[in-house]
CSV table of C-alpha atoms and ligand atoms in Angstrom, one decimal:
chain,number,residue,atom,x,y,z
A,1,MET,CA,0.0,0.0,0.0
A,2,LYS,CA,1.2,3.5,-0.8
A,3,ASN,CA,0.8,6.7,1.0
A,4,ILE,CA,-0.8,9.6,-0.8
A,5,LEU,CA,0.3,13.2,-1.3
A,6,PHE,CA,-2.5,15.4,-2.8
A,7,ILE,CA,-1.1,18.6,-4.1
A,8,CYS,CA,-3.7,21.2,-5.1
A,9,ILE,CA,-2.6,24.2,-7.0
A,10,ASP,CA,-5.7,26.5,-6.6
A,11,GLY,CA,-7.2,27.4,-10.0
A,12,VAL,CA,-4.6,25.7,-12.1
A,13,GLY,CA,-5.9,25.3,-15.6
A,14,ASP,CA,-6.8,28.3,-17.7
A,15,GLU,CA,-8.1,29.2,-21.2
A,16,TYR,CA,-6.2,30.5,-24.3
A,17,ILE,CA,-4.5,33.8,-23.6
A,18,ASN,CA,-3.6,35.7,-26.8
A,19,ASP,CA,-0.4,37.3,-25.3
A,20,LEU,CA,0.9,33.8,-24.3
A,21,MET,CA,-0.4,32.0,-27.3
A,22,GLY,CA,-1.7,29.4,-25.0
A,23,THR,CA,-2.6,28.9,-21.4
A,24,PRO,CA,-0.1,29.8,-18.6
A,25,LEU,CA,0.7,26.0,-18.2
A,26,GLU,CA,1.3,25.7,-22.0
A,27,TYR,CA,3.4,28.9,-22.1
A,28,ILE,CA,5.8,27.6,-19.4
A,29,SER,CA,5.6,23.9,-20.0
A,30,SER,CA,9.1,23.4,-21.6
A,31,ASP,CA,10.7,25.0,-18.4
A,32,LEU,CA,9.2,22.5,-16.0
A,33,ASP,CA,11.8,19.8,-15.9
A,34,ASN,CA,10.8,18.0,-12.7
A,35,LEU,CA,7.1,18.1,-13.4
A,36,ASN,CA,7.6,17.0,-17.0
A,37,LYS,CA,9.5,14.0,-15.7
A,38,MET,CA,6.7,13.1,-13.3
A,39,VAL,CA,4.2,13.4,-16.2
A,40,ARG,CA,6.3,11.0,-18.4
A,41,GLU,CA,6.3,8.6,-15.5
A,42,GLY,CA,2.7,9.0,-14.5
A,43,ILE,CA,-0.8,9.0,-15.9
A,44,CYS,CA,-2.9,12.1,-16.6
A,45,GLY,CA,-6.5,13.1,-17.0
A,46,LEU,CA,-8.9,16.0,-16.8
A,47,HIS,CA,-11.7,16.5,-14.3
A,48,TRP,CA,-14.9,18.4,-14.0
A,49,PRO,CA,-14.6,19.5,-10.3
A,50,VAL,CA,-18.4,19.2,-9.7
A,51,LYS,CA,-20.2,18.8,-13.0
A,52,PRO,CA,-19.7,20.0,-16.6
A,53,GLY,CA,-20.8,23.7,-17.0
A,54,ILE,CA,-20.5,24.6,-13.3
A,55,PRO,CA,-17.8,27.0,-12.2
A,56,PRO,CA,-17.4,26.0,-8.5
A,57,SER,CA,-16.3,28.0,-5.5
A,58,SER,CA,-13.1,26.7,-4.0
A,59,ASP,CA,-14.9,25.2,-0.9
A,60,LYS,CA,-17.5,23.3,-2.9
A,61,ALA,CA,-14.8,22.1,-5.4
A,62,HIS,CA,-12.4,20.8,-2.6
A,63,LEU,CA,-15.2,18.8,-0.9
A,64,SER,CA,-16.1,17.3,-4.3
A,65,LEU,CA,-12.4,16.4,-4.9
A,66,PHE,CA,-12.2,14.8,-1.5
A,67,GLY,CA,-15.1,12.6,-2.6
A,68,TYR,CA,-18.0,14.2,-0.8
A,69,ASP,CA,-21.5,14.7,-2.3
A,70,ILE,CA,-21.8,18.4,-2.0
A,71,GLU,CA,-25.5,18.3,-2.8
A,72,LYS,CA,-26.1,16.1,0.2
A,73,HIS,CA,-24.0,17.9,2.7
A,74,SER,CA,-25.1,21.5,3.6
A,75,ILE,CA,-21.7,22.5,4.5
A,76,GLY,CA,-21.2,26.1,3.6
A,77,ARG,CA,-18.6,28.8,3.6
A,78,GLY,CA,-19.5,29.7,7.2
A,79,VAL,CA,-18.3,26.4,8.5
A,80,PHE,CA,-14.9,26.6,6.8
A,81,GLU,CA,-14.5,30.2,8.0
A,82,ALA,CA,-15.3,29.1,11.5
A,83,LEU,CA,-13.0,26.1,11.6
A,84,GLY,CA,-10.2,28.0,9.7
A,85,ALA,CA,-10.4,30.7,12.4
A,86,GLY,CA,-9.7,28.1,15.1
A,87,LEU,CA,-13.3,27.7,16.3
A,88,ASP,CA,-14.7,24.3,17.1
A,89,LEU,CA,-18.2,23.6,15.8
A,90,GLU,CA,-20.7,21.3,17.4
A,91,GLU,CA,-23.0,19.2,15.3
A,92,ASP,CA,-26.0,21.3,16.4
A,93,GLU,CA,-24.4,24.6,15.4
A,94,ILE,CA,-24.9,26.3,12.1
A,95,ALA,CA,-22.3,28.8,11.0
A,96,PHE,CA,-22.6,31.8,8.6
A,97,ARG,CA,-19.7,33.7,7.0
A,98,THR,CA,-20.2,37.4,7.6
A,99,ASN,CA,-18.9,40.6,6.1
A,100,PHE,CA,-18.9,44.0,7.6
A,101,ALA,CA,-20.4,46.1,4.8
A,102,THR,CA,-21.3,49.7,3.9
A,103,VAL,CA,-25.0,50.2,3.2
A,104,GLU,CA,-27.1,53.3,2.5
A,105,GLU,CA,-30.8,53.7,3.4
A,106,LYS,CA,-33.1,54.3,0.4
A,107,ASN,CA,-36.9,53.8,0.2
A,108,ASN,CA,-37.0,51.5,3.3
A,109,ASN,CA,-34.2,49.3,1.8
A,110,LEU,CA,-30.5,49.1,2.4
A,111,ILE,CA,-28.4,49.5,-0.7
A,112,VAL,CA,-25.0,47.9,-0.6
A,113,ARG,CA,-22.3,50.4,-1.4
A,114,ASP,CA,-19.2,48.3,-0.4
A,115,ARG,CA,-19.4,44.6,0.4
A,116,ARG,CA,-16.2,44.9,2.5
A,117,ALA,CA,-16.6,48.3,4.2
A,118,GLY,CA,-13.4,49.6,2.6
A,119,ARG,CA,-11.6,46.4,3.9
A,120,ILE,CA,-12.0,47.7,7.5
A,121,LYS,CA,-9.3,46.5,9.9
A,122,ASN,CA,-7.4,46.9,13.2
A,123,LYS,CA,-9.0,48.9,16.0
A,124,ASP,CA,-12.1,50.0,14.1
A,125,VAL,CA,-13.2,46.4,13.3
A,126,LYS,CA,-12.4,45.3,16.9
A,127,GLN,CA,-14.6,48.0,18.4
A,128,LEU,CA,-17.5,47.3,16.0
A,129,SER,CA,-17.1,43.5,16.6
A,130,ASP,CA,-17.4,44.1,20.4
A,131,ALA,CA,-20.5,46.2,19.8
A,132,VAL,CA,-22.0,43.3,17.7
A,133,ARG,CA,-21.2,40.8,20.5
A,134,LYS,CA,-22.7,43.0,23.2
A,135,GLU,CA,-25.9,43.3,21.2
A,136,ILE,CA,-26.5,39.6,20.5
A,137,LYS,CA,-25.4,38.5,24.0
A,138,ASN,CA,-28.8,39.3,25.5
A,139,MET,CA,-30.9,37.5,22.9
A,140,LYS,CA,-32.6,34.3,24.0
A,141,GLU,CA,-31.0,32.1,21.3
A,142,LYS,CA,-27.4,30.9,21.6
A,143,ILE,CA,-25.8,33.2,19.1
A,144,GLU,CA,-22.1,34.0,18.8
A,145,PHE,CA,-20.1,36.3,16.6
A,146,LYS,CA,-16.4,36.1,16.0
A,147,HIS,CA,-14.4,38.5,13.9
A,148,THR,CA,-11.6,36.8,11.9
A,149,VAL,CA,-9.6,38.9,9.4
A,150,GLU,CA,-10.3,42.4,8.0
A,151,HIS,CA,-14.1,42.6,7.2
A,152,ARG,CA,-14.6,38.9,7.7
A,153,GLY,CA,-16.3,37.1,10.6
A,154,VAL,CA,-18.5,34.1,11.6
A,155,LEU,CA,-21.9,34.1,13.2
A,156,THR,CA,-23.1,30.8,14.8
A,157,ILE,CA,-26.6,29.8,16.0
A,158,LYS,CA,-26.7,26.8,18.3
A,159,GLY,CA,-29.7,24.5,18.8
A,160,ASN,CA,-31.3,21.5,17.1
A,161,SER,CA,-34.3,23.3,15.6
A,162,PHE,CA,-32.3,25.5,13.1
A,163,SER,CA,-31.4,24.9,9.5
A,164,PRO,CA,-28.6,26.3,7.3
A,165,GLU,CA,-30.8,25.9,4.2
A,166,VAL,CA,-31.5,29.6,3.8
A,167,THR,CA,-30.6,32.2,1.3
A,168,ASP,CA,-27.8,34.8,1.8
A,169,ILE,CA,-28.4,38.3,3.1
A,170,ASP,CA,-25.4,39.3,1.1
A,171,PRO,CA,-26.5,40.0,-2.5
A,172,HIS,CA,-22.9,39.5,-3.8
A,173,GLN,CA,-23.2,42.7,-5.8
A,174,VAL,CA,-23.0,46.4,-5.1
A,175,GLY,CA,-25.7,49.0,-5.9
A,176,VAL,CA,-28.6,46.6,-5.1
A,177,PRO,CA,-30.6,46.1,-1.8
A,178,LEU,CA,-29.6,43.7,0.9
A,179,LEU,CA,-31.7,40.5,0.7
A,180,SER,CA,-34.0,39.2,3.3
A,181,PRO,CA,-33.2,35.6,4.1
A,182,GLN,CA,-35.6,32.9,2.8
A,183,PRO,CA,-35.8,29.1,3.2
A,184,LEU,CA,-34.3,27.3,0.1
A,185,GLU,CA,-36.9,25.5,-2.0
A,186,ARG,CA,-35.2,22.1,-2.2
A,187,ILE,CA,-35.8,21.2,1.5
A,188,SER,CA,-38.4,19.0,3.2
A,189,LYS,CA,-41.5,20.4,4.9
A,190,GLU,CA,-40.0,19.7,8.4
A,191,GLU,CA,-36.8,21.4,7.5
A,192,LYS,CA,-38.7,24.3,6.1
A,193,GLU,CA,-40.0,25.2,9.5
A,194,GLU,CA,-36.5,25.1,10.9
A,195,ALA,CA,-35.3,27.3,8.0
A,196,GLU,CA,-38.1,29.7,8.6
A,197,LYS,CA,-37.1,29.9,12.3
A,198,THR,CA,-33.4,30.5,11.3
A,199,CYS,CA,-34.5,33.3,8.9
A,200,LYS,CA,-36.5,35.0,11.7
A,201,VAL,CA,-33.4,34.9,14.0
A,202,LEU,CA,-31.1,36.2,11.2
A,203,LYS,CA,-33.5,39.1,10.5
A,204,LYS,CA,-33.7,39.9,14.2
A,205,VAL,CA,-29.9,39.9,14.6
A,206,PHE,CA,-29.4,41.8,11.4
A,207,LYS,CA,-31.9,44.6,12.3
A,208,SER,CA,-30.7,45.1,15.9
A,209,VAL,CA,-27.0,45.0,14.8
A,210,TYR,CA,-27.7,47.6,12.1
A,211,GLN,CA,-29.3,50.0,14.6
A,212,VAL,CA,-26.2,49.6,16.8
A,213,LEU,CA,-23.6,50.0,14.0
A,214,LYS,CA,-25.4,52.8,12.3
A,215,GLN,CA,-24.8,55.2,15.1
A,216,HIS,CA,-21.6,53.7,16.6
A,217,PRO,CA,-19.0,56.3,17.4
A,218,THR,CA,-16.4,54.3,15.4
A,219,ASN,CA,-18.4,54.7,12.3
A,220,GLU,CA,-19.0,58.4,13.0
A,221,LYS,CA,-15.2,58.8,13.2
A,222,ARG,CA,-14.7,56.8,10.0
A,223,LYS,CA,-17.1,59.1,8.1
A,224,GLU,CA,-15.2,62.1,9.4
A,225,GLU,CA,-11.9,60.6,8.2
A,226,GLY,CA,-13.5,60.0,4.8
A,227,LYS,CA,-13.6,56.2,5.3
A,228,LYS,CA,-16.6,54.0,4.6
A,229,PRO,CA,-18.7,53.2,7.6
A,230,ALA,CA,-19.1,49.5,8.5
A,231,ASN,CA,-22.8,49.8,9.2
A,232,ALA,CA,-24.1,46.4,8.3
A,233,LEU,CA,-23.2,42.8,9.0
A,234,MET,CA,-24.1,40.6,6.0
A,235,ALA,CA,-24.5,36.8,6.4
A,236,ARG,CA,-24.0,34.1,3.8
A,237,GLY,CA,-23.0,30.5,3.2
A,238,GLY,CA,-24.8,28.9,6.1
A,239,GLY,CA,-23.7,25.4,6.9
A,240,THR,CA,-23.2,22.7,9.5
A,241,ILE,CA,-20.8,19.8,10.0
A,242,LYS,CA,-23.7,17.5,10.9
A,243,ASN,CA,-23.5,14.0,9.2
A,244,LEU,CA,-20.2,14.8,7.4
A,245,PRO,CA,-18.1,11.6,7.7
A,246,SER,CA,-14.4,12.1,8.4
A,247,PHE,CA,-11.7,11.3,5.8
A,248,LYS,CA,-10.7,8.4,8.0
A,249,GLU,CA,-14.3,6.9,8.0
A,250,LYS,CA,-14.7,7.6,4.2
A,251,TRP,CA,-11.4,6.5,2.8
A,252,GLY,CA,-9.6,4.7,5.7
A,253,LEU,CA,-6.8,7.3,5.6
A,254,LYS,CA,-5.2,9.1,8.5
A,255,ALA,CA,-5.0,12.5,6.9
A,256,GLY,CA,-3.0,15.7,7.5
A,257,TYR,CA,-2.9,19.1,5.8
A,258,THR,CA,-0.9,22.1,5.1
A,259,ALA,CA,-2.4,25.3,3.6
A,260,GLU,CA,-1.6,29.0,3.6
A,261,ALA,CA,-5.1,30.4,3.9
A,262,ALA,CA,-7.9,30.0,6.5
A,263,LEU,CA,-10.5,28.8,4.1
A,264,TYR,CA,-8.5,25.7,3.1
A,265,LYS,CA,-7.4,25.0,6.6
A,266,GLY,CA,-11.2,25.1,7.5
A,267,ILE,CA,-12.1,22.7,4.6
A,268,ALA,CA,-9.4,20.2,5.7
A,269,LYS,CA,-10.5,20.4,9.4
A,270,SER,CA,-14.1,19.9,8.5
A,271,VAL,CA,-13.3,16.4,7.3
A,272,GLY,CA,-11.1,15.6,10.3
A,273,MET,CA,-7.6,16.3,8.8
A,274,LYS,CA,-4.9,17.3,11.2
A,275,PRO,CA,-2.5,20.2,10.7
A,276,LEU,CA,1.2,19.7,10.0
A,277,ASN,CA,3.6,21.6,12.1
A,278,VAL,CA,5.1,23.8,9.3
A,279,LYS,CA,5.5,27.4,8.5
A,280,GLU,CA,2.9,28.4,5.9
A,281,LYS,CA,3.0,31.6,3.8
A,282,LEU,CA,2.2,32.7,0.3
A,283,ASP,CA,5.6,32.6,-1.4
A,284,PHE,CA,6.1,33.5,-5.1
A,285,SER,CA,9.6,32.0,-5.1
A,286,GLY,CA,8.2,28.5,-4.4
A,287,LYS,CA,10.7,28.1,-1.5
A,288,ASN,CA,8.0,27.8,1.2
A,289,GLU,CA,6.1,25.4,-0.9
A,290,LYS,CA,9.2,23.2,-1.3
A,291,GLU,CA,9.8,23.3,2.4
A,292,ARG,CA,6.2,22.3,3.0
A,293,THR,CA,6.5,19.4,0.5
A,294,LYS,CA,9.6,18.1,2.3
A,295,LYS,CA,7.8,18.3,5.6
A,296,ALA,CA,4.8,16.5,4.1
A,297,LEU,CA,7.1,13.6,3.0
A,298,ILE,CA,8.5,13.3,6.5
A,299,ALA,CA,4.9,13.4,8.0
A,300,LEU,CA,3.8,10.7,5.6
A,301,LYS,CA,6.6,8.4,6.9
A,302,ASP,CA,5.9,9.1,10.6
A,303,ASP,CA,2.3,9.9,11.2
A,304,PHE,CA,0.0,10.0,8.2
A,305,ASP,CA,-1.2,8.0,5.2
A,306,PHE,CA,-2.5,11.1,3.3
A,307,ILE,CA,-1.4,14.7,3.1
A,308,PHE,CA,-3.3,17.5,1.5
A,309,LEU,CA,-1.0,20.3,0.4
A,310,HIS,CA,-2.7,23.4,-0.8
A,311,ILE,CA,-1.0,26.2,-2.9
A,312,LYS,CA,-3.0,29.4,-3.3
A,313,LEU,CA,-1.1,32.0,-5.4
A,314,SER,CA,-1.9,30.7,-8.8
A,315,ASP,CA,-5.7,31.4,-8.4
A,316,ASN,CA,-4.9,34.9,-7.1
A,317,PHE,CA,-3.0,35.8,-10.3
A,318,SER,CA,-5.9,34.6,-12.4
A,319,HIS,CA,-8.4,36.7,-10.4
A,320,SER,CA,-6.2,39.7,-10.9
A,321,LYS,CA,-5.8,38.9,-14.7
A,322,LYS,CA,-2.1,38.3,-14.6
A,323,PRO,CA,-1.5,35.2,-16.7
A,324,LYS,CA,2.2,35.9,-17.2
A,325,LYS,CA,2.8,36.3,-13.5
A,326,ASN,CA,1.0,33.0,-13.0
A,327,ALA,CA,3.2,31.3,-15.5
A,328,GLU,CA,6.3,32.6,-13.7
A,329,PHE,CA,4.9,31.3,-10.4
A,330,LEU,CA,4.3,27.9,-11.9
A,331,LYS,CA,7.9,27.9,-13.1
A,332,ASN,CA,9.1,28.7,-9.6
A,333,LEU,CA,6.9,25.8,-8.3
A,334,ASP,CA,8.7,23.2,-10.4
A,335,LYS,CA,11.3,22.9,-7.6
A,336,ILE,CA,8.7,21.4,-5.2
A,337,PHE,CA,8.6,18.2,-7.4
A,338,GLU,CA,12.3,17.5,-7.1
A,339,PRO,CA,12.2,15.8,-3.7
A,340,LEU,CA,9.2,13.7,-4.8
A,341,LEU,CA,11.1,12.1,-7.7
A,342,LYS,CA,13.3,10.2,-5.3
A,343,GLU,CA,10.4,8.7,-3.3
A,344,GLU,CA,9.2,5.2,-3.4
A,345,ASP,CA,5.9,3.8,-2.1
A,346,LEU,CA,4.2,7.1,-2.6
A,347,LEU,CA,1.3,8.2,-4.8
A,348,VAL,CA,1.2,11.8,-5.8
A,349,ILE,CA,-2.0,13.4,-7.0
A,350,LEU,CA,-1.4,16.8,-8.6
A,351,THR,CA,-4.4,18.9,-9.7
A,352,GLY,CA,-6.4,22.1,-9.1
A,353,ASP,CA,-9.8,22.6,-7.5
A,354,HIS,CA,-11.1,24.3,-10.6
A,355,SER,CA,-9.9,26.2,-13.6
A,356,SER,CA,-9.5,30.0,-13.3
A,357,SER,CA,-9.5,32.3,-16.3
A,358,SER,CA,-6.9,35.0,-16.2
A,359,LYS,CA,-8.8,36.6,-19.1
A,360,ARG,CA,-12.1,37.0,-17.2
A,361,GLY,CA,-10.7,37.1,-13.7
A,362,ARG,CA,-12.9,34.4,-12.3
A,363,HIS,CA,-13.4,30.7,-11.8
A,364,ILE,CA,-14.6,28.9,-15.0
A,365,SER,CA,-16.1,25.5,-15.7
A,366,LEU,CA,-13.4,24.1,-18.0
A,367,PRO,CA,-12.0,20.8,-16.9
A,368,VAL,CA,-8.8,20.8,-14.8
A,369,PRO,CA,-5.5,18.9,-15.5
A,370,LEU,CA,-4.8,16.0,-13.2
A,371,LEU,CA,-1.8,13.8,-12.7
A,372,TYR,CA,-1.2,10.5,-10.8
A,373,TRP,CA,2.4,9.7,-10.2
A,374,GLY,CA,4.0,6.8,-8.3
A,375,ASP,CA,5.5,3.8,-10.0
A,376,GLY,CA,2.1,3.0,-11.6
A,377,PRO,CA,0.4,3.2,-15.0
A,378,ARG,CA,1.7,5.6,-17.6
A,379,ASP,CA,0.3,7.3,-20.7
A,380,ARG,CA,1.8,9.2,-23.6
A,381,CYS,CA,1.5,12.7,-22.0
A,382,GLU,CA,4.8,14.6,-21.7
A,383,THR,CA,3.6,17.9,-20.3
A,384,PHE,CA,1.1,19.0,-17.7
A,385,THR,CA,-1.0,21.0,-20.1
A,386,GLU,CA,-4.7,21.2,-20.8
A,387,GLY,CA,-4.6,20.4,-24.6
A,388,GLU,CA,-2.1,17.6,-24.4
A,389,ILE,CA,-3.9,15.9,-21.6
A,390,ALA,CA,-7.2,16.2,-23.5
A,391,ASP,CA,-5.5,14.4,-26.4
A,392,LYS,CA,-3.4,11.8,-24.7
A,393,GLY,CA,-4.5,11.5,-21.0
A,394,GLY,CA,-4.9,7.9,-20.0
A,395,ILE,CA,-7.5,8.7,-17.3
A,396,GLY,CA,-9.8,10.6,-19.8
A,397,ILE,CA,-12.1,13.1,-18.4
A,398,ILE,CA,-13.8,12.3,-15.1
A,399,ARG,CA,-15.9,14.0,-12.4
A,400,GLY,CA,-13.9,15.4,-9.4
A,401,LYS,CA,-15.6,12.9,-7.0
A,402,TYR,CA,-13.8,10.0,-8.7
A,403,ILE,CA,-10.3,11.4,-8.0
A,404,MET,CA,-10.1,9.7,-4.6
A,405,PRO,CA,-11.5,6.3,-5.6
A,406,ILE,CA,-8.9,6.2,-8.5
A,407,ALA,CA,-6.2,7.2,-6.1
A,408,LEU,CA,-7.1,4.5,-3.6
A,409,ASP,CA,-6.9,1.9,-6.4
A,410,LEU,CA,-3.5,3.2,-7.6
A,411,ALA,CA,-2.2,3.2,-4.0
A,412,ASP,CA,-3.4,-0.4,-3.6
A,413,ARG,CA,-5.9,0.5,-1.0
A,414,ALA,CA,-9.2,0.0,-2.9
A,415,GLU,CA,-11.5,-2.9,-2.0
A,416,GLU,CA,-12.7,-4.9,-5.0
A,417,LEU,CA,-16.4,-4.6,-5.6
A,418,GLY,CA,-18.1,-7.7,-4.4
A,419,ILE,CA,-15.8,-8.4,-1.5
A,420,ARG,CA,-17.7,-8.3,1.8
A,421,THR,CA,-15.3,-8.3,4.8
A,422,HIS,CA,-17.0,-5.5,6.7
A,423,PRO,CA,-20.7,-4.8,7.3
A,424,SER,CA,-20.4,-1.2,6.1
A,425,LEU,CA,-18.9,-2.2,2.7
A,426,PRO,CA,-16.3,0.5,2.6
A,427,LEU,CA,-14.5,1.4,-0.6
A,428,TYR,CA,-11.1,0.7,1.0
A,429,LYS,CA,-9.7,-2.6,2.4
A,430,LYS,CA,-11.2,-3.1,5.9
A,431,LEU,CA,-11.9,-6.2,8.0
A,432,GLY,CA,-14.8,-6.6,10.3
A,433,LYS,CA,-14.2,-7.0,14.1
A,434,GLU,CA,-16.4,-10.1,14.6
A,435,TYR,CA,-14.1,-13.2,14.5
A,436,PHE,CA,-15.2,-16.8,14.2
A,437,GLU,CA,-15.2,-18.6,17.5
A,438,ILE,CA,-14.7,-22.4,17.7
A,439,HIS,CA,-16.6,-22.9,20.9
B,501,ZN,ZN1,-10.0,27.5,-5.7
B,502,ZN,ZN1,-10.6,31.9,-6.7
């Protein structure tokens, strides 16, 4: 059996860029000596992270890549924000991601002027967060608010009779009114009552918090200084960790993670992965990523069967429409593959959570390059590039949720269909605990 290193380069995979006469991966492909070697020794494919035609958010895409049914689990951004910020969530808690925002009253509505309140930070955001906490403390429901970074925060509601299946207050646009939360249509009648109750609480919290923030001295001061007031708290992405099986239960793997940003730490934590003890920072030079790769290899020898290693910068360059910069970064990243090439008994999965277009500055639905390496099957691909993999990739094109089952098989950990050695029929090799007794 092999251990597995899953390297995710966020948003890797792009579309044709005129200036580069190809995608960033294609533009730089002849300079990636280590990666090209792995490609020649491995097998490639493309994946639709969720489904064809759906450009996914990073959180939904990651869960899908980890093999979870994202339509079944209502695990929203709020959960990842909470876990990533170091909070522990109970099964009966629902969490919403929040933004401090700037709104303006107009005809009995609140028009969003800035979804991030001028990226408010430091003392200002601390004072306003204290005011929010003070306001919700006296409510009869168990509600908590925690500020995380800049304008971001988490709001949790505890209790069994609430549901995260509600729409966002945040309209995700500026110049339009804030939305009033509604139950989602897809849910059962029973859950609808819980969702209605949740909406009622959210409205109550939102209204009273608005009254407090609107006239808070910190906001008065910000206005005098020509800054945008943070006069509203918008909630979105409600979710819960209820019924989400851990990575260990699902795949039989003792999993660890290393990621630079809170969201990805939160995603990993939500499925029970444990953090590696390494320094993590966004590093254009690729040095920190190489250091983390080396530590991941040590951790795989000592404590874990699986490590998720997340690299964020590539997606940032696509969002800011800098394909050339992205190509340079990918070139710098080639050094992380060097220590891997010497490894035995290791399966490496290299892919991205979705494609990102550096022409449009957003996630797109195009399929994402995928490589499996580790003394296993090979195909005729020679570079890790979208077009070549589409032509010659031995895996073909698959949905993201099959990445893990294929990895288990290539790592000699998959159970053959039809074998029944455990009552729960897991996808990985597992024996039951009831042994035959002779007396
Ligand atoms: Zn992403
Ligand atoms: Zn992104």
